[in-house]
Amino acid sequence: LTKELGFALGRRGLTVGLVDTDICGPSLPRLTGVRDEEVHSSADGWEPVSVDDNVSLVSMHFLMGNNRNEAVVWRGPKKNGMIKNFLKEVCWGELDVLLFDTPPGTSDEHISTVNFLQQCGGVTGAVIITTPQEVAVADVRREINFCQKTKVPILGFVENMSGFV
């Protein structure tokens, strides 16, 4: 859904950055059709992968070289460091919107992202995605509680895949 929101905003003329914070299971490169691309370094930092005229993307997938099908077995500190690099080392240029695709739950990726963004000026809010299965609804309850505890405003909820139940 992050991809769809990013493309929708891009079609409206906004410049959008997508950050795939699912370090161990990055999916945005596949979903956006840029799996064979790589992040390149420049004098200013890492260059995000251009998906179209208005949307660019950074993901762990692009940094894995020829090992893209291998598991990323990292614990919290290493994941935190990569997310920090996505925020500090990527030269995004002027963006209207920066969207984060996170794994389900309230793990290290969520805590790190919120902490780093709050240090850099704040978080506008979160859009919480769910599916109609009961286990997903339980995750959403925890995500709501996470947002309350970290003072992240909830902008809305989206039920995804409800037509597949």
PDB file of C-alpha atoms in Angstrom:
ATOM      1  CA  LEU A   1       0.000   0.000   0.000  1.00  0.00           C
ATOM      2  CA  THR A   2       2.968   2.335   0.566  1.00  0.00           C
ATOM      3  CA  LYS A   3       3.838   1.941  -3.098  1.00  0.00           C
ATOM      4  CA  GLU A   4       0.301   2.764  -4.199  1.00  0.00           C
ATOM      5  CA  LEU A   5       0.159   5.849  -1.977  1.00  0.00           C
ATOM      6  CA  GLY A   6       3.558   6.974  -3.247  1.00  0.00           C
ATOM      7  CA  PHE A   7       2.543   6.591  -6.896  1.00  0.00           C
ATOM      8  CA  ALA A   8      -0.800   8.323  -6.295  1.00  0.00           C
ATOM      9  CA  LEU A   9       0.955  11.304  -4.709  1.00  0.00           C
ATOM     10  CA  GLY A  10       3.535  11.290  -7.513  1.00  0.00           C
ATOM     11  CA  ARG A  11       0.771  11.421 -10.141  1.00  0.00           C
ATOM     12  CA  ARG A  12      -0.514  14.544  -8.377  1.00  0.00           C
ATOM     13  CA  GLY A  13       2.861  16.199  -8.975  1.00  0.00           C
ATOM     14  CA  LEU A  14       4.378  15.664  -5.534  1.00  0.00           C
ATOM     15  CA  THR A  15       7.973  14.491  -5.200  1.00  0.00           C
ATOM     16  CA  VAL A  16       7.929  11.313  -3.120  1.00  0.00           C
ATOM     17  CA  GLY A  17      10.629   9.283  -1.383  1.00  0.00           C
ATOM     18  CA  LEU A  18       9.926   5.690  -0.383  1.00  0.00           C
ATOM     19  CA  VAL A  19      11.940   4.020   2.387  1.00  0.00           C
ATOM     20  CA  ASP A  20      11.671   0.243   2.647  1.00  0.00           C
ATOM     21  CA  THR A  21      12.479  -0.324   6.330  1.00  0.00           C
ATOM     22  CA  ASP A  22      11.708  -4.028   6.136  1.00  0.00           C
ATOM     23  CA  ILE A  23      15.423  -4.830   6.332  1.00  0.00           C
ATOM     24  CA  CYS A  24      15.001  -8.622   6.432  1.00  0.00           C
ATOM     25  CA  GLY A  25      12.225  -8.833   3.835  1.00  0.00           C
ATOM     26  CA  PRO A  26      12.335  -5.845   1.489  1.00  0.00           C
ATOM     27  CA  SER A  27       9.452  -5.905  -0.994  1.00  0.00           C
ATOM     28  CA  LEU A  28       9.197  -2.428  -2.524  1.00  0.00           C
ATOM     29  CA  PRO A  29      11.819  -3.031  -5.250  1.00  0.00           C
ATOM     30  CA  ARG A  30       9.773  -5.964  -6.560  1.00  0.00           C
ATOM     31  CA  LEU A  31       6.474  -4.105  -6.247  1.00  0.00           C
ATOM     32  CA  THR A  32       7.806  -1.017  -8.039  1.00  0.00           C
ATOM     33  CA  GLY A  33       9.520  -2.978 -10.824  1.00  0.00           C
ATOM     34  CA  VAL A  34      13.089  -1.845 -10.068  1.00  0.00           C
ATOM     35  CA  ARG A  35      14.574  -5.054  -8.599  1.00  0.00           C
ATOM     36  CA  ASP A  36      17.649  -4.973 -10.846  1.00  0.00           C
ATOM     37  CA  GLU A  37      18.713  -1.466  -9.839  1.00  0.00           C
ATOM     38  CA  GLU A  38      21.351  -0.482  -7.275  1.00  0.00           C
ATOM     39  CA  VAL A  39      21.921   2.449  -4.949  1.00  0.00           C
ATOM     40  CA  HIS A  40      24.939   4.442  -6.134  1.00  0.00           C
ATOM     41  CA  SER A  41      27.249   6.587  -4.042  1.00  0.00           C
ATOM     42  CA  SER A  42      28.021  10.172  -4.941  1.00  0.00           C
ATOM     43  CA  ALA A  43      29.894  12.979  -3.226  1.00  0.00           C
ATOM     44  CA  ASP A  44      26.623  13.908  -1.498  1.00  0.00           C
ATOM     45  CA  GLY A  45      25.795  10.379  -0.278  1.00  0.00           C
ATOM     46  CA  TRP A  46      23.684   7.492  -1.530  1.00  0.00           C
ATOM     47  CA  GLU A  47      21.525   8.163  -4.564  1.00  0.00           C
ATOM     48  CA  PRO A  48      18.039   6.627  -4.219  1.00  0.00           C
ATOM     49  CA  VAL A  49      16.716   4.550  -7.103  1.00  0.00           C
ATOM     50  CA  SER A  50      14.403   6.495  -9.379  1.00  0.00           C
ATOM     51  CA  VAL A  51      11.136   4.627  -9.884  1.00  0.00           C
ATOM     52  CA  ASP A  52       9.525   7.276 -12.086  1.00  0.00           C
ATOM     53  CA  ASP A  53       9.726  11.054 -12.551  1.00  0.00           C
ATOM     54  CA  ASN A  54       8.363  11.833  -9.079  1.00  0.00           C
ATOM     55  CA  VAL A  55       9.075   8.728  -6.971  1.00  0.00           C
ATOM     56  CA  SER A  56      12.420   7.448  -5.686  1.00  0.00           C
ATOM     57  CA  LEU A  57      13.195   4.511  -3.426  1.00  0.00           C
ATOM     58  CA  VAL A  58      15.828   3.187  -1.049  1.00  0.00           C
ATOM     59  CA  SER A  59      15.816  -0.401   0.180  1.00  0.00           C
ATOM     60  CA  MET A  60      18.169  -2.962   1.676  1.00  0.00           C
ATOM     61  CA  HIS A  61      17.498  -4.996  -1.477  1.00  0.00           C
ATOM     62  CA  PHE A  62      19.593  -2.566  -3.541  1.00  0.00           C
ATOM     63  CA  LEU A  63      22.586  -2.909  -1.229  1.00  0.00           C
ATOM     64  CA  MET A  64      22.824  -6.704  -1.338  1.00  0.00           C
ATOM     65  CA  GLY A  65      24.669  -6.988  -4.659  1.00  0.00           C
ATOM     66  CA  ASN A  66      24.564 -10.534  -5.997  1.00  0.00           C
ATOM     67  CA  ASN A  67      23.203 -11.898  -2.693  1.00  0.00           C
ATOM     68  CA  ARG A  68      19.643 -10.620  -3.100  1.00  0.00           C
ATOM     69  CA  ASN A  69      18.047 -14.019  -2.478  1.00  0.00           C
ATOM     70  CA  GLU A  70      19.954 -14.643   0.744  1.00  0.00           C
ATOM     71  CA  ALA A  71      18.510 -13.956   4.182  1.00  0.00           C
ATOM     72  CA  VAL A  72      19.507 -10.818   6.049  1.00  0.00           C
ATOM     73  CA  VAL A  73      20.102 -12.059   9.582  1.00  0.00           C
ATOM     74  CA  TRP A  74      20.595  -8.867  11.562  1.00  0.00           C
ATOM     75  CA  ARG A  75      19.711  -7.927  15.100  1.00  0.00           C
ATOM     76  CA  GLY A  76      18.438  -4.588  16.328  1.00  0.00           C
ATOM     77  CA  PRO A  77      21.630  -2.475  16.364  1.00  0.00           C
ATOM     78  CA  LYS A  78      22.568  -3.360  12.797  1.00  0.00           C
ATOM     79  CA  LYS A  79      18.995  -2.786  11.551  1.00  0.00           C
ATOM     80  CA  ASN A  80      18.907   0.525  13.437  1.00  0.00           C
ATOM     81  CA  GLY A  81      22.158   1.572  11.790  1.00  0.00           C
ATOM     82  CA  MET A  82      20.824   0.838   8.311  1.00  0.00           C
ATOM     83  CA  ILE A  83      17.624   2.788   8.931  1.00  0.00           C
ATOM     84  CA  LYS A  84      19.716   5.692  10.202  1.00  0.00           C
ATOM     85  CA  ASN A  85      21.764   5.486   6.994  1.00  0.00           C
ATOM     86  CA  PHE A  86      18.553   5.558   4.934  1.00  0.00           C
ATOM     87  CA  LEU A  87      17.691   8.850   6.636  1.00  0.00           C
ATOM     88  CA  LYS A  88      21.113  10.494   6.913  1.00  0.00           C
ATOM     89  CA  GLU A  89      23.162   9.115   3.998  1.00  0.00           C
ATOM     90  CA  VAL A  90      20.596   9.201   1.185  1.00  0.00           C
ATOM     91  CA  CYS A  91      20.575  12.425  -0.798  1.00  0.00           C
ATOM     92  CA  TRP A  92      16.864  12.678  -1.429  1.00  0.00           C
ATOM     93  CA  GLY A  93      16.906  16.226  -2.748  1.00  0.00           C
ATOM     94  CA  GLU A  94      13.748  18.252  -2.279  1.00  0.00           C
ATOM     95  CA  LEU A  95      10.869  15.989  -1.300  1.00  0.00           C
ATOM     96  CA  ASP A  96       7.253  16.804  -0.650  1.00  0.00           C
ATOM     97  CA  VAL A  97       6.599  13.479   1.084  1.00  0.00           C
ATOM     98  CA  LEU A  98       8.754  10.730   2.594  1.00  0.00           C
ATOM     99  CA  LEU A  99       6.859   7.451   3.114  1.00  0.00           C
ATOM    100  CA  PHE A 100       8.088   4.492   5.160  1.00  0.00           C
ATOM    101  CA  ASP A 101       7.084   0.914   4.448  1.00  0.00           C
ATOM    102  CA  THR A 102       7.531  -1.071   7.654  1.00  0.00           C
ATOM    103  CA  PRO A 103       7.176  -4.741   8.465  1.00  0.00           C
ATOM    104  CA  PRO A 104       4.107  -5.812  10.454  1.00  0.00           C
ATOM    105  CA  GLY A 105       4.151  -5.263  14.187  1.00  0.00           C
ATOM    106  CA  THR A 106       6.055  -2.858  16.413  1.00  0.00           C
ATOM    107  CA  SER A 107       9.651  -4.027  16.126  1.00  0.00           C
ATOM    108  CA  ASP A 108      13.086  -2.389  16.026  1.00  0.00           C
ATOM    109  CA  GLU A 109      12.355  -0.935  12.596  1.00  0.00           C
ATOM    110  CA  HIS A 110       9.381   1.032  13.924  1.00  0.00           C
ATOM    111  CA  ILE A 111      11.124   2.257  17.067  1.00  0.00           C
ATOM    112  CA  SER A 112      14.249   3.310  15.157  1.00  0.00           C
ATOM    113  CA  THR A 113      12.311   5.074  12.420  1.00  0.00           C
ATOM    114  CA  VAL A 114      10.181   7.058  14.860  1.00  0.00           C
ATOM    115  CA  ASN A 115      13.159   7.961  17.071  1.00  0.00           C
ATOM    116  CA  PHE A 116      15.305   9.124  14.155  1.00  0.00           C
ATOM    117  CA  LEU A 117      12.465  11.131  12.606  1.00  0.00           C
ATOM    118  CA  GLN A 118      11.609  12.781  15.909  1.00  0.00           C
ATOM    119  CA  GLN A 119      15.281  13.792  16.262  1.00  0.00           C
ATOM    120  CA  CYS A 120      15.176  15.307  12.763  1.00  0.00           C
ATOM    121  CA  GLY A 121      12.067  17.407  13.233  1.00  0.00           C
ATOM    122  CA  GLY A 122       9.117  15.146  13.760  1.00  0.00           C
ATOM    123  CA  VAL A 123       6.648  12.730  12.288  1.00  0.00           C
ATOM    124  CA  THR A 124       3.523  13.950  10.551  1.00  0.00           C
ATOM    125  CA  GLY A 125       1.725  10.728  11.298  1.00  0.00           C
ATOM    126  CA  ALA A 126       1.065   7.092  10.545  1.00  0.00           C
ATOM    127  CA  VAL A 127      -1.405   5.372   8.270  1.00  0.00           C
ATOM    128  CA  ILE A 128      -2.072   1.948   9.758  1.00  0.00           C
ATOM    129  CA  ILE A 129      -2.692  -0.874   7.315  1.00  0.00           C
ATOM    130  CA  THR A 130      -4.573  -4.015   8.262  1.00  0.00           C
ATOM    131  CA  THR A 131      -6.145  -7.041   6.683  1.00  0.00           C
ATOM    132  CA  PRO A 132      -9.450  -8.514   7.846  1.00  0.00           C
ATOM    133  CA  GLN A 133      -7.928 -11.547   9.587  1.00  0.00           C
ATOM    134  CA  GLU A 134      -8.251 -11.580  13.385  1.00  0.00           C
ATOM    135  CA  VAL A 135      -4.484 -11.871  13.902  1.00  0.00           C
ATOM    136  CA  ALA A 136      -3.972  -8.682  11.862  1.00  0.00           C
ATOM    137  CA  VAL A 137      -6.566  -6.835  13.933  1.00  0.00           C
ATOM    138  CA  ALA A 138      -4.617  -7.800  17.070  1.00  0.00           C
ATOM    139  CA  ASP A 139      -1.436  -6.371  15.495  1.00  0.00           C
ATOM    140  CA  VAL A 140      -3.276  -3.143  14.714  1.00  0.00           C
ATOM    141  CA  ARG A 141      -4.305  -2.771  18.349  1.00  0.00           C
ATOM    142  CA  ARG A 142      -0.623  -2.959  19.304  1.00  0.00           C
ATOM    143  CA  GLU A 143       0.304  -0.506  16.535  1.00  0.00           C
ATOM    144  CA  ILE A 144      -2.296   1.971  17.826  1.00  0.00           C
ATOM    145  CA  ASN A 145      -0.824   1.605  21.305  1.00  0.00           C
ATOM    146  CA  PHE A 146       2.686   2.081  19.857  1.00  0.00           C
ATOM    147  CA  CYS A 147       1.601   5.320  18.150  1.00  0.00           C
ATOM    148  CA  GLN A 148       0.056   6.583  21.376  1.00  0.00           C
ATOM    149  CA  LYS A 149       3.188   5.786  23.397  1.00  0.00           C
ATOM    150  CA  THR A 150       5.516   7.399  20.842  1.00  0.00           C
ATOM    151  CA  LYS A 151       3.180  10.372  20.241  1.00  0.00           C
ATOM    152  CA  VAL A 152       2.803   9.640  16.528  1.00  0.00           C
ATOM    153  CA  PRO A 153      -0.531  10.965  15.255  1.00  0.00           C
ATOM    154  CA  ILE A 154      -2.662   8.372  13.488  1.00  0.00           C
ATOM    155  CA  LEU A 155      -3.760   9.806  10.145  1.00  0.00           C
ATOM    156  CA  GLY A 156      -6.011   6.920   9.226  1.00  0.00           C
ATOM    157  CA  PHE A 157      -6.575   3.214   8.757  1.00  0.00           C
ATOM    158  CA  VAL A 158      -6.767   1.144   5.607  1.00  0.00           C
ATOM    159  CA  GLU A 159      -8.124  -2.380   5.378  1.00  0.00           C
ATOM    160  CA  ASN A 160      -6.198  -4.066   2.606  1.00  0.00           C
ATOM    161  CA  MET A 161      -7.200  -7.284   0.803  1.00  0.00           C
ATOM    162  CA  SER A 162     -10.730  -7.346   2.218  1.00  0.00           C
ATOM    163  CA  GLY A 163     -11.948  -8.685  -1.127  1.00  0.00           C
ATOM    164  CA  PHE A 164      -9.828 -11.820  -0.694  1.00  0.00           C
ATOM    165  CA  VAL A 165     -11.480 -13.103   2.497  1.00  0.00           C
TER     166      VAL A 165
END
